[in-house]
Structure formats: C-alpha cells, structure tokens
mmCIF file of N, CA and C in Angstrom:
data_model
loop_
_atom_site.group_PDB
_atom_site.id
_atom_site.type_symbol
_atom_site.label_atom_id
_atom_site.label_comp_id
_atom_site.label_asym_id
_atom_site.label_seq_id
_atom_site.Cartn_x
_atom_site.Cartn_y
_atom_site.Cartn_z
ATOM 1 N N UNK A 26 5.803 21.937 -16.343
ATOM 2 C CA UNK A 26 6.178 23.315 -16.559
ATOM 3 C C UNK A 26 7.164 23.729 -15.459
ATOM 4 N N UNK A 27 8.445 24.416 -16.171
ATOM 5 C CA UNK A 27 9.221 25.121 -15.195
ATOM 6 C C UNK A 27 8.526 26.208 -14.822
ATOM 7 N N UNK A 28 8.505 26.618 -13.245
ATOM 8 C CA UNK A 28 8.737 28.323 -12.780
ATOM 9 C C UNK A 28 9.874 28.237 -12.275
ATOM 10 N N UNK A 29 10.130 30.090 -12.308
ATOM 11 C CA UNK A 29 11.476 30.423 -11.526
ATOM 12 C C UNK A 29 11.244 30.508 -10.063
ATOM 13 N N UNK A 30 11.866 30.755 -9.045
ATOM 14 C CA UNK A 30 11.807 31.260 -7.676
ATOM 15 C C UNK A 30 12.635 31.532 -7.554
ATOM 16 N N UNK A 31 12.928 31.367 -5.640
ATOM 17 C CA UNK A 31 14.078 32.140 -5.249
ATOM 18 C C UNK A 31 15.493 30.776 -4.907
ATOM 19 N N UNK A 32 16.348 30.729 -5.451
ATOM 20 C CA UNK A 32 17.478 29.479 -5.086
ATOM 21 C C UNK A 32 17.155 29.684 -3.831
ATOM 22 N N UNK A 33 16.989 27.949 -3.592
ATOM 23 C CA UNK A 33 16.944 27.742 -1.984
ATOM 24 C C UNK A 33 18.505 26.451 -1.989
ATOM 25 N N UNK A 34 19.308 26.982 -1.632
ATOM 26 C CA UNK A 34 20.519 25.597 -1.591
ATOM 27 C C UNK A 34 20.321 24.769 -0.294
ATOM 28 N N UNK A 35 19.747 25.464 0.940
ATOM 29 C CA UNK A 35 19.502 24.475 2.064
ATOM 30 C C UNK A 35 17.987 23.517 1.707
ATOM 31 N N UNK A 36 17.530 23.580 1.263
ATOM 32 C CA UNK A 36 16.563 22.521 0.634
ATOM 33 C C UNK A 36 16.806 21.962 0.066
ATOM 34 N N UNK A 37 17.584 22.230 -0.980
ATOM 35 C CA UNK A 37 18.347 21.188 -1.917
ATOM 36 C C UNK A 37 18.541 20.382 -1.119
ATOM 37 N N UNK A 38 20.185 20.748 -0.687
ATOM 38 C CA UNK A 38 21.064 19.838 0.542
ATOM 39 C C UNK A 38 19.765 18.921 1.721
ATOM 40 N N UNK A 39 19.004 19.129 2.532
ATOM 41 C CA UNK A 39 18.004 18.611 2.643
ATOM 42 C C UNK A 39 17.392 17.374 1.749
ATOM 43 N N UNK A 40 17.324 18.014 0.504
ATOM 44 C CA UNK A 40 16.512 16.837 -0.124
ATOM 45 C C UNK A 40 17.501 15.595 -0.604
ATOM 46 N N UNK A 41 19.425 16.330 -0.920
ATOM 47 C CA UNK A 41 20.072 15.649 -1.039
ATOM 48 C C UNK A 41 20.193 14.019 -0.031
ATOM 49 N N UNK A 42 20.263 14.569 1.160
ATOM 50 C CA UNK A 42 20.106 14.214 2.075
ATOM 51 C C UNK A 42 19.149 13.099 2.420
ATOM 52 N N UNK A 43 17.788 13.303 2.252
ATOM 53 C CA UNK A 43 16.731 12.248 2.266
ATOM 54 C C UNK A 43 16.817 11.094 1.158
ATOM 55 N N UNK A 44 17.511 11.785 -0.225
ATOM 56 C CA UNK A 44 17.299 10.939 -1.399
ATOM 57 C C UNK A 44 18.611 9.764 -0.908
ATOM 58 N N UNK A 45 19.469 10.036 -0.325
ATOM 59 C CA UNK A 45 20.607 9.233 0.287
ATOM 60 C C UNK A 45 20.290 8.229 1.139
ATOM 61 N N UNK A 46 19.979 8.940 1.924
ATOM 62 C CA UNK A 46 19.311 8.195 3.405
ATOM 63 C C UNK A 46 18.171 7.365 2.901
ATOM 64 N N UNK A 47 17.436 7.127 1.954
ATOM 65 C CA UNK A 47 16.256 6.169 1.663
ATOM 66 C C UNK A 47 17.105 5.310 0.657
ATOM 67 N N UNK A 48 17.856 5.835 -0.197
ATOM 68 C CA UNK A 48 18.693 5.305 -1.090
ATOM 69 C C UNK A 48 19.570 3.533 -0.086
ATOM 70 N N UNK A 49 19.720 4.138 0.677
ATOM 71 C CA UNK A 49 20.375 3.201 1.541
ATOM 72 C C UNK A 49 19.619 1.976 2.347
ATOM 73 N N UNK A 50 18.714 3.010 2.431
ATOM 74 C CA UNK A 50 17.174 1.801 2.628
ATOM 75 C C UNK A 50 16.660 0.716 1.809
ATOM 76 N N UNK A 51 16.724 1.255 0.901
ATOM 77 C CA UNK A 51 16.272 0.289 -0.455
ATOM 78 C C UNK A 51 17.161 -0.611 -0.771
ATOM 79 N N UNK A 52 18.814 0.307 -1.070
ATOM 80 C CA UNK A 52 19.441 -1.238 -1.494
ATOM 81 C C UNK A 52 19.310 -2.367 -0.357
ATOM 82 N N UNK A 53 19.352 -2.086 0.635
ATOM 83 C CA UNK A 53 19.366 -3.253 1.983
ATOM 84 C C UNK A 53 17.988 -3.874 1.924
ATOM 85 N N UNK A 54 16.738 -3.177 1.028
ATOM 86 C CA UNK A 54 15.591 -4.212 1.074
ATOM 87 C C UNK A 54 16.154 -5.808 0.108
ATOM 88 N N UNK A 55 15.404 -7.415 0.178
ATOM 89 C CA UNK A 55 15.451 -8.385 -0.386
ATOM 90 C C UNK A 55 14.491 -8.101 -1.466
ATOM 91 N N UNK A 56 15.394 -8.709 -2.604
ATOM 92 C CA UNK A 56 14.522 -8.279 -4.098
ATOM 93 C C UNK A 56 13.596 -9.764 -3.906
ATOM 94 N N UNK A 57 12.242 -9.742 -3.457
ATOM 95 C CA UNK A 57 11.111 -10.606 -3.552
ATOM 96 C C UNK A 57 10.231 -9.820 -3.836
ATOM 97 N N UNK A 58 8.859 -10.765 -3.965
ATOM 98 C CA UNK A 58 7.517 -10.430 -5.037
ATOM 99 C C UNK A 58 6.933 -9.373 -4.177
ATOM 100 N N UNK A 59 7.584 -9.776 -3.152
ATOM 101 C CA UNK A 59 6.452 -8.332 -2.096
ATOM 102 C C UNK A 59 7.298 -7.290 -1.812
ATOM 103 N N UNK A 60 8.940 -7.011 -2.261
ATOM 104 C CA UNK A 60 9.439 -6.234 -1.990
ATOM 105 C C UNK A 60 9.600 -5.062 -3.735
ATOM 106 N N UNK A 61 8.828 -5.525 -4.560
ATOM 107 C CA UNK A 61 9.578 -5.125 -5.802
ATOM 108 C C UNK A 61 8.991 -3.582 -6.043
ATOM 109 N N UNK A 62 7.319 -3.346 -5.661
ATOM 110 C CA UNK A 62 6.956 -2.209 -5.408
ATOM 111 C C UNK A 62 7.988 -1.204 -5.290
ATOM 112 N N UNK A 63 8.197 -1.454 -3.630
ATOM 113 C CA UNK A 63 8.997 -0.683 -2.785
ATOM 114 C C UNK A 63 10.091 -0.502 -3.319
ATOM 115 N N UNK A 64 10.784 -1.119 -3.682
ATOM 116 C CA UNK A 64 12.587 -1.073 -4.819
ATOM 117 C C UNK A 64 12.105 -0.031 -5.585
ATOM 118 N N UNK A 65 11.036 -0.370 -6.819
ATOM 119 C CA UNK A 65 11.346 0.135 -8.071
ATOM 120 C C UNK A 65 11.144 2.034 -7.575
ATOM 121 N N UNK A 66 9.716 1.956 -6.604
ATOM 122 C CA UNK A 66 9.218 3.314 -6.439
ATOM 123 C C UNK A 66 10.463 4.049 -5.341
ATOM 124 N N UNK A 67 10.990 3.262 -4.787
ATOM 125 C CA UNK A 67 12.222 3.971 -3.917
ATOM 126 C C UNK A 67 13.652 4.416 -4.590
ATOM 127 N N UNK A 68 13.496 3.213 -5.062
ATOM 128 C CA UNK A 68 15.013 3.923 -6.672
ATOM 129 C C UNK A 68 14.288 5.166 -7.688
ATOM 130 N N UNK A 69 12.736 5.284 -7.825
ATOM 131 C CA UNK A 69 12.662 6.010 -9.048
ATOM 132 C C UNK A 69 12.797 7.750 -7.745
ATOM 133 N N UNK A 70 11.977 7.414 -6.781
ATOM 134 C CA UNK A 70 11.722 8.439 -6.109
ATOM 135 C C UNK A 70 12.928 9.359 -5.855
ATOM 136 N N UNK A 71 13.958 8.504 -5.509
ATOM 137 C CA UNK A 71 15.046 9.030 -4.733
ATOM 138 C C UNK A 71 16.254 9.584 -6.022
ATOM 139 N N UNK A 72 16.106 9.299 -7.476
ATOM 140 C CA UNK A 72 16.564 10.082 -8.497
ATOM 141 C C UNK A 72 15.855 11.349 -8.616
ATOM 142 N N UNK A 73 14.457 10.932 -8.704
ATOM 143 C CA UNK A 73 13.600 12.307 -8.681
ATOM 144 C C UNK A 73 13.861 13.457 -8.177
ATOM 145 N N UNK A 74 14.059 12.720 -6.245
ATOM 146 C CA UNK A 74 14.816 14.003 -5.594
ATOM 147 C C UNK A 74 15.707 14.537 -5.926
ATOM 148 N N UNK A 75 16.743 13.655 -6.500
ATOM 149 C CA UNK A 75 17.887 14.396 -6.917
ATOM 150 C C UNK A 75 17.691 15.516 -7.915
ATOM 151 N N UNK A 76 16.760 15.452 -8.876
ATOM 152 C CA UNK A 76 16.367 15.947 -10.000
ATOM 153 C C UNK A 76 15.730 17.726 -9.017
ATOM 154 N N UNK A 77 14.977 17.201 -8.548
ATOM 155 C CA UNK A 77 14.598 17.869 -7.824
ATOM 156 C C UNK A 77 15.432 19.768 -6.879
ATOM 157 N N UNK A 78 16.002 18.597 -6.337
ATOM 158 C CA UNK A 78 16.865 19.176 -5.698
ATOM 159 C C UNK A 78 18.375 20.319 -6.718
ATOM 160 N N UNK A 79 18.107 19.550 -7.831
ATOM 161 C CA UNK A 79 19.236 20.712 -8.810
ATOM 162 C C UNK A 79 18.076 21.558 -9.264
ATOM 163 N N UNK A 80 16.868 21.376 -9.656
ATOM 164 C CA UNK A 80 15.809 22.700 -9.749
ATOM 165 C C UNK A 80 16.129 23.658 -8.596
ATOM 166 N N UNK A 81 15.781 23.125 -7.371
ATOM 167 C CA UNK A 81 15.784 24.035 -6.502
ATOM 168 C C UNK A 81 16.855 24.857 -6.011
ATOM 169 N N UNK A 82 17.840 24.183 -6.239
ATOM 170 C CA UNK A 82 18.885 25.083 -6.316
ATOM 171 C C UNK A 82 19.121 26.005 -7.088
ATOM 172 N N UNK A 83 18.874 25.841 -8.488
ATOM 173 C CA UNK A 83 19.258 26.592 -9.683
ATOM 174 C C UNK A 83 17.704 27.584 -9.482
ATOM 175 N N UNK A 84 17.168 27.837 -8.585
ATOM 176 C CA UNK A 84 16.011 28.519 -8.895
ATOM 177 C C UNK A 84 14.717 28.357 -10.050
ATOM 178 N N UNK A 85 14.829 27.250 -9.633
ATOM 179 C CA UNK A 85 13.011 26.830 -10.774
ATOM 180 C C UNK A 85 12.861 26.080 -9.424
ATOM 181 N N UNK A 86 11.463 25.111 -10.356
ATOM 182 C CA UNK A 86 10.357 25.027 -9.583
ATOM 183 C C UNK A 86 9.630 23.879 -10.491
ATOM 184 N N UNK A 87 9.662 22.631 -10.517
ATOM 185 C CA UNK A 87 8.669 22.000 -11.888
ATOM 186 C C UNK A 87 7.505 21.918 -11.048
ATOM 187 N N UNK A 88 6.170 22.883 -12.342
ATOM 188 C CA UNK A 88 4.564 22.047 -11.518
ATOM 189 C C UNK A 88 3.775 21.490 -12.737
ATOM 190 N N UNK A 89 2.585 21.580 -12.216
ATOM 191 C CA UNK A 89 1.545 20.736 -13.494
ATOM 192 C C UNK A 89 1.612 19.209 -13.674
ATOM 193 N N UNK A 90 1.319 19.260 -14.545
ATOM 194 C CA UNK A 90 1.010 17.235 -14.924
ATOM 195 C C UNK A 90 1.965 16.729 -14.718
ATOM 196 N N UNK A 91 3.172 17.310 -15.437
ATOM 197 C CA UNK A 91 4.631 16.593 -15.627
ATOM 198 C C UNK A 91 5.301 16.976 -14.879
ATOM 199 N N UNK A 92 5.180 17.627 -13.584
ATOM 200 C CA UNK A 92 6.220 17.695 -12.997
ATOM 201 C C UNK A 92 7.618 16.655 -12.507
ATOM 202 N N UNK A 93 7.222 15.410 -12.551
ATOM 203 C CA UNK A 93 7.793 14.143 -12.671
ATOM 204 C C UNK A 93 8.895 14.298 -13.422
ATOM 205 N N UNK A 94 7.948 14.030 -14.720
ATOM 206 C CA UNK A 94 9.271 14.860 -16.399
ATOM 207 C C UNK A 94 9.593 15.455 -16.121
ATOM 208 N N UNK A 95 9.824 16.657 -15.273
ATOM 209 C CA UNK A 95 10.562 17.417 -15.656
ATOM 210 C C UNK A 95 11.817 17.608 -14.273
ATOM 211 N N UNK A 96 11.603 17.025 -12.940
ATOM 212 C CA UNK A 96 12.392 17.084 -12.605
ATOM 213 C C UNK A 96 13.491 15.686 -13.184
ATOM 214 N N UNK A 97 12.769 14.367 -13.932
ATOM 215 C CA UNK A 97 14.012 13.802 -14.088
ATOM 216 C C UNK A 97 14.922 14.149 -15.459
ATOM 217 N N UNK A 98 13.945 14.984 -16.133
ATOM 218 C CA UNK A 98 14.833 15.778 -17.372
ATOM 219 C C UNK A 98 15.666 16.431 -16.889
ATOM 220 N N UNK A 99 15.711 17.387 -15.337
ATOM 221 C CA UNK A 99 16.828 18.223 -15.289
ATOM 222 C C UNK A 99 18.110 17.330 -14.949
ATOM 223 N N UNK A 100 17.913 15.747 -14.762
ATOM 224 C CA UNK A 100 19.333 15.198 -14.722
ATOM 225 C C UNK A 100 19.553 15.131 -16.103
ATOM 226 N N UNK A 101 18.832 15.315 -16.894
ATOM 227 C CA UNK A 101 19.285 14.862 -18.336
ATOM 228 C C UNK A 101 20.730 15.754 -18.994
ATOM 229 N N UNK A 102 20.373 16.985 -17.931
ATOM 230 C CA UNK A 102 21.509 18.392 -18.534
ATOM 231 C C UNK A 102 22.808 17.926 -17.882
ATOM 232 N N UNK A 103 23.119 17.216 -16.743
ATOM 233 C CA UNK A 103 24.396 16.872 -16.408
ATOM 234 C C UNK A 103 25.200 16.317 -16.919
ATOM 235 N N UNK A 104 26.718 16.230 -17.178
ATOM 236 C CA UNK A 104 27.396 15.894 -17.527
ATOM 237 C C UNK A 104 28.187 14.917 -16.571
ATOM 238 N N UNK A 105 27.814 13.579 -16.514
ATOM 239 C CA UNK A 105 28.274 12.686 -16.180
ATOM 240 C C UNK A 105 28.983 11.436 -16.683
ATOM 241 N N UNK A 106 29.601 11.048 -15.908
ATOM 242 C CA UNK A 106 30.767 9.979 -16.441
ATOM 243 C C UNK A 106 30.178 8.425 -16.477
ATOM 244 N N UNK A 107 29.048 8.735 -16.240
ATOM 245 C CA UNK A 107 28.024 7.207 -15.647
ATOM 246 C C UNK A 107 28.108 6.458 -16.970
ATOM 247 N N UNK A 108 28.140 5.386 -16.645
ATOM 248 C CA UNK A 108 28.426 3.684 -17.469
ATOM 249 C C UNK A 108 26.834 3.860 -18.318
ATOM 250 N N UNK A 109 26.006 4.166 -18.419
ATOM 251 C CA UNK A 109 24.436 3.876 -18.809
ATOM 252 C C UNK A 109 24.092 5.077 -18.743
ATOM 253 N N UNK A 110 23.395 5.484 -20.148
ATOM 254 C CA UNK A 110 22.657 6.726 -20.590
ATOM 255 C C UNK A 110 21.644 6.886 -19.581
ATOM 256 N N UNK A 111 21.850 8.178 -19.055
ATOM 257 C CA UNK A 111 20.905 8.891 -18.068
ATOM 258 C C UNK A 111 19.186 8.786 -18.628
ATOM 259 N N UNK A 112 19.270 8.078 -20.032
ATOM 260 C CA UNK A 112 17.743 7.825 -20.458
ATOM 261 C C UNK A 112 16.785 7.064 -19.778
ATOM 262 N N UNK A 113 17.645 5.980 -19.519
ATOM 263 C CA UNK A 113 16.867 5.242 -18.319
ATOM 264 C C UNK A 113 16.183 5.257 -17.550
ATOM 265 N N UNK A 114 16.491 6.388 -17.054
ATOM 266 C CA UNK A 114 15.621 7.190 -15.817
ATOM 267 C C UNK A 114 14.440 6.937 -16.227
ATOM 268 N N UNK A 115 14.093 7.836 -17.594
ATOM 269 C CA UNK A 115 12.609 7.909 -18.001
ATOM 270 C C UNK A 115 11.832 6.475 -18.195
ATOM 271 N N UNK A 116 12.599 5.306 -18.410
ATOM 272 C CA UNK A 116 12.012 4.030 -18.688
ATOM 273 C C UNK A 116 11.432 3.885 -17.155
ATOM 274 N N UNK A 117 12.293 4.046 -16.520
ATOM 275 C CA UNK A 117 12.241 3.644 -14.770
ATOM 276 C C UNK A 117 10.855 4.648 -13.989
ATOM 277 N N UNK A 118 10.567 5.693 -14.826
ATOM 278 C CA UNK A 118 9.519 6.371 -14.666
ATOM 279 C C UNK A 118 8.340 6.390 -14.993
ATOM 280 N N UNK A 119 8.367 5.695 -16.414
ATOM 281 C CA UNK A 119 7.066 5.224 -16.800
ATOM 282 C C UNK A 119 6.724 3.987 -16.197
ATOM 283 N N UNK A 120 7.882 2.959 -15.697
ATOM 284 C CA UNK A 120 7.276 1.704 -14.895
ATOM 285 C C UNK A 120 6.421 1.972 -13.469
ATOM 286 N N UNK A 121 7.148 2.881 -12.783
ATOM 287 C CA UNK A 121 6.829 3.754 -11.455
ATOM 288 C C UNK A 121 5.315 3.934 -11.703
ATOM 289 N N UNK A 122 5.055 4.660 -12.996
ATOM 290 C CA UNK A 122 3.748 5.374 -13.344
ATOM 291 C C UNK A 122 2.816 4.400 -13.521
ATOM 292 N N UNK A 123 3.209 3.090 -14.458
ATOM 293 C CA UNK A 123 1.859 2.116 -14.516
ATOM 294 C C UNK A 123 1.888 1.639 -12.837
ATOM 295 N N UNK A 124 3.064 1.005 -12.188
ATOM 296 C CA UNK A 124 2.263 0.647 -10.973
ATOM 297 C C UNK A 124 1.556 1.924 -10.243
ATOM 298 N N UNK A 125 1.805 2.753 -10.082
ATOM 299 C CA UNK A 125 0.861 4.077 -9.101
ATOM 300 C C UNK A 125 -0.580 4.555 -9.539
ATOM 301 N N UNK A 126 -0.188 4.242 -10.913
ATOM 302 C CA UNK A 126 -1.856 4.717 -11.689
ATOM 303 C C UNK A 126 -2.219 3.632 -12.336
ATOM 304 N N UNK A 127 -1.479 2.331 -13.124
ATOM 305 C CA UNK A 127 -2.805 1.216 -13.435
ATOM 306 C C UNK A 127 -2.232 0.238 -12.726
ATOM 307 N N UNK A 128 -2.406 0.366 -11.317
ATOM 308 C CA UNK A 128 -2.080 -0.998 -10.248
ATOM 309 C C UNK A 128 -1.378 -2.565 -11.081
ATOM 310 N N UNK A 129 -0.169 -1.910 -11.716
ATOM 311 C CA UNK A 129 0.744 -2.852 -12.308
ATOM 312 C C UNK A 129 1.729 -3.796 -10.976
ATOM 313 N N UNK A 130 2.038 -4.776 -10.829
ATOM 314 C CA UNK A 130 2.547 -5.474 -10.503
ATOM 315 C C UNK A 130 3.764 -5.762 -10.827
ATOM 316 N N UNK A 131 5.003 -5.583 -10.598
ATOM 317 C CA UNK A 131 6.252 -5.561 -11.039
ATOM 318 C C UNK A 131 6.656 -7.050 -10.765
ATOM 319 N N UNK A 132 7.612 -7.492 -11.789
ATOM 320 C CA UNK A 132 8.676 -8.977 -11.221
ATOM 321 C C UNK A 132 9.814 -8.704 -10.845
ATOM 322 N N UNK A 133 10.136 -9.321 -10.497
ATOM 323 C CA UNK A 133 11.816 -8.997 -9.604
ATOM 324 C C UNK A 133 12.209 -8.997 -10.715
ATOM 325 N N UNK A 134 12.117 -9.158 -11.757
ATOM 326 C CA UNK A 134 13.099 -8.783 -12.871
ATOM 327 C C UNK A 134 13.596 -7.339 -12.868
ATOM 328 N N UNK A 135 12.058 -6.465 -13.189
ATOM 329 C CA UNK A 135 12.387 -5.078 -13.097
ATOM 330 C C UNK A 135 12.791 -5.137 -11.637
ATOM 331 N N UNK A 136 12.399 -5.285 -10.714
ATOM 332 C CA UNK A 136 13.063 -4.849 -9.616
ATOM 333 C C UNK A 136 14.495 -4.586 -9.814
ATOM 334 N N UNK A 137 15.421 -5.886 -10.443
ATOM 335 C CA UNK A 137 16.789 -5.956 -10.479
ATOM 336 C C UNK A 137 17.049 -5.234 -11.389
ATOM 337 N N UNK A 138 16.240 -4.827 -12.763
ATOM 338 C CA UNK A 138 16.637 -3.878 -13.855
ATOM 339 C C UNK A 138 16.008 -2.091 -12.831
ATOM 340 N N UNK A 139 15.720 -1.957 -11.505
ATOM 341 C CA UNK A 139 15.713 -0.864 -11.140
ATOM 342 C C UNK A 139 16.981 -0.510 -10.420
ATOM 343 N N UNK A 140 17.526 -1.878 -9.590
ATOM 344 C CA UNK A 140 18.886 -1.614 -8.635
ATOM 345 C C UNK A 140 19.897 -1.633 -9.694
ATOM 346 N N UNK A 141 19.766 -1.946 -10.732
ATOM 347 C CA UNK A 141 20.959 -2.166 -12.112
ATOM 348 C C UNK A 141 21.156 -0.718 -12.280
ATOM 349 N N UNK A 142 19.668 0.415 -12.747
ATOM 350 C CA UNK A 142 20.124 1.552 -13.401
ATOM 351 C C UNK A 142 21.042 2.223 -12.128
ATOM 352 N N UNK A 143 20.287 1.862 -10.557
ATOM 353 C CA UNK A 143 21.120 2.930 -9.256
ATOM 354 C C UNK A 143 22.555 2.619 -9.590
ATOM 355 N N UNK A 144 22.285 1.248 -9.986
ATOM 356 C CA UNK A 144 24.257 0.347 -9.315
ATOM 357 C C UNK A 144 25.201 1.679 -10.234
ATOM 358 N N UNK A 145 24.564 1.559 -11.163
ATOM 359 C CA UNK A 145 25.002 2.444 -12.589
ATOM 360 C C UNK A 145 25.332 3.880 -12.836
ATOM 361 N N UNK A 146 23.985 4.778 -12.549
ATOM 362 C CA UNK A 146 23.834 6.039 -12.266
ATOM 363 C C UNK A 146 24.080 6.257 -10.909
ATOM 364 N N UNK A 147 23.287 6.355 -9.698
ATOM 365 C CA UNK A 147 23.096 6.840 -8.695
ATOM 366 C C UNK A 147 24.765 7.565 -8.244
ATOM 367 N N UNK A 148 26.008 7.209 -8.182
ATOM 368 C CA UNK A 148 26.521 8.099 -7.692
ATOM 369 C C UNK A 148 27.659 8.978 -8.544
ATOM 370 N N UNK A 149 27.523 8.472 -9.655
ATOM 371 C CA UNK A 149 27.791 9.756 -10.887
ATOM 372 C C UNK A 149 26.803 10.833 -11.181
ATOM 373 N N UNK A 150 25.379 10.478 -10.576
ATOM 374 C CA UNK A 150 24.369 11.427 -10.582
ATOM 375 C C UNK A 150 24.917 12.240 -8.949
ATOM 376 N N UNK A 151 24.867 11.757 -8.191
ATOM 377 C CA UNK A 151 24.510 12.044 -6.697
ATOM 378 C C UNK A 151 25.885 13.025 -6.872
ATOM 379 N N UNK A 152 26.820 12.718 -7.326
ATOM 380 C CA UNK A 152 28.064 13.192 -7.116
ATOM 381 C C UNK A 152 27.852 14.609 -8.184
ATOM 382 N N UNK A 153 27.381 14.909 -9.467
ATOM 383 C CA UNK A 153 27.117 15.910 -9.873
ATOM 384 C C UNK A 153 26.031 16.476 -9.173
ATOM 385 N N UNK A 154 24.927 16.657 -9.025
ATOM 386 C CA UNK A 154 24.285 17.424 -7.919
ATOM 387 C C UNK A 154 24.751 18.175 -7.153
ATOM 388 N N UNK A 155 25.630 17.000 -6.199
ATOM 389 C CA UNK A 155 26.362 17.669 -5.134
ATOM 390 C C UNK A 155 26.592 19.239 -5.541
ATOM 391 N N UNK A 156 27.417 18.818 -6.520
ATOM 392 C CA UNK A 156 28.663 19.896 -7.172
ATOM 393 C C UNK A 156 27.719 21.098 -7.640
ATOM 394 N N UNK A 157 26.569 20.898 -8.229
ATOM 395 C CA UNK A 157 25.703 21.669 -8.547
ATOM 396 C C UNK A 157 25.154 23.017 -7.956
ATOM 397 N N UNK A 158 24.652 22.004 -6.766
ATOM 398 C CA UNK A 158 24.574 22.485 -5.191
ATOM 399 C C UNK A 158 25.287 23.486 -4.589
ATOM 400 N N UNK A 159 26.237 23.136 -4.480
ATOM 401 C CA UNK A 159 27.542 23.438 -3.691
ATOM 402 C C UNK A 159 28.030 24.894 -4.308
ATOM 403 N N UNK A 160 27.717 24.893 -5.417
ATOM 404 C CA UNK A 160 28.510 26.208 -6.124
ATOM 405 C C UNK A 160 27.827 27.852 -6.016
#
C-alpha cells in the first residue's frame, strides 16, 4: 500500500547514494557458491532503493506486506531507454524472496542472470531517478 507524506528529496539523494555505493560493492564481489546470496540480495536491494527513493521523493511512502512490490513497481512508471524490460526486476524479486523466506540456495547461474539484469538496467534506471529527484 501507497501513503502520501511530506517529499523528502534529501533522503532520496541519501538513499541514491547508498544504493550506488553498495552497487559498487557487489559488482567487485567473485560470482562463487558462497558469494551468490550476497550478489543476488545486493543487486535486488540496491534497485529497491532506487525504487524507493523516487517514492520518497514524489511524496508516498510504500507499507504493509508488499511494500517490496511496490517500491519496485514505482520503477515500472519510468521511462527508460534500458536494453531489457524493467519486468525483470520482479523475477529478481521473487528469487530474493525464496532465498530470505524458504532458505533457497542460489547457483551462480542466477547470480550471473542477477549482474546481467544490473549490467542492463542499473544505470538507465539510476540515471532516471536521478532526474526524478532532482526536479
């Protein structure tokens, strides 16, 4: 569920900020069996923020069950130039979800199908935000 509040743009920028800075973390992790966790939940997390972070700007707020859904639906409204349908996200979210809630085990496969959607999205996303932000 959306609520409204009050636009906060320095939180945004903030969260912009962290989702970058971990973003950078992750690609530099080695895609192995003990690193794939950490990839998939650090690529899904750090879209989230982004997602996130255009709520908070635009004055909402996602809570309840889905708050997840619903901050990566608000990338769904951007208009981006990205190579790969922003749908992805949600695939990349339900994988996130079986490992956190039914202690799923990922293969470096998905791992590499998680750094595939960033290689893809992440800065046709990151780059609308910005702009989002900013205005």
């Amino acid at each position: 569920m959306i609520r409204s509040r009050m636009p906060d743009k320095a939180k945004a920028r903030s969260m912009l900020t962290a989702a970058v800075t971990d973003m950078r973390f992750v690609e530099k992790l080695p895609v192995t069996s003990e690193s794939t966790l950490s990839i998939i939940r650090g690529v899904y997390e750090d879209f989230r923020m982004l997602g996130d972070a255009l709520l908070t700007a635009g004055g909402s707020e996602a809570e309840g069950i889905d708050h997840h859904f619903e901050m990566i639906n608000a990338l769904m409204k951007l208009q981006t130039k990205a190579p790969r349908s922003l749908l992805v996200l949600h695939e990349l979210r339900k994988l996130r979800h079986k490992i956190n809630y039914q202690g799923y085990i990922p293969t470096e496969d998905e791992a590499k199908y998680a750094l595939s959607i960033k290689e893809a999205l992440w800065l046709p996303v990151l780059e609308e935000v910005k702009k989002s932000v900013d205005k």
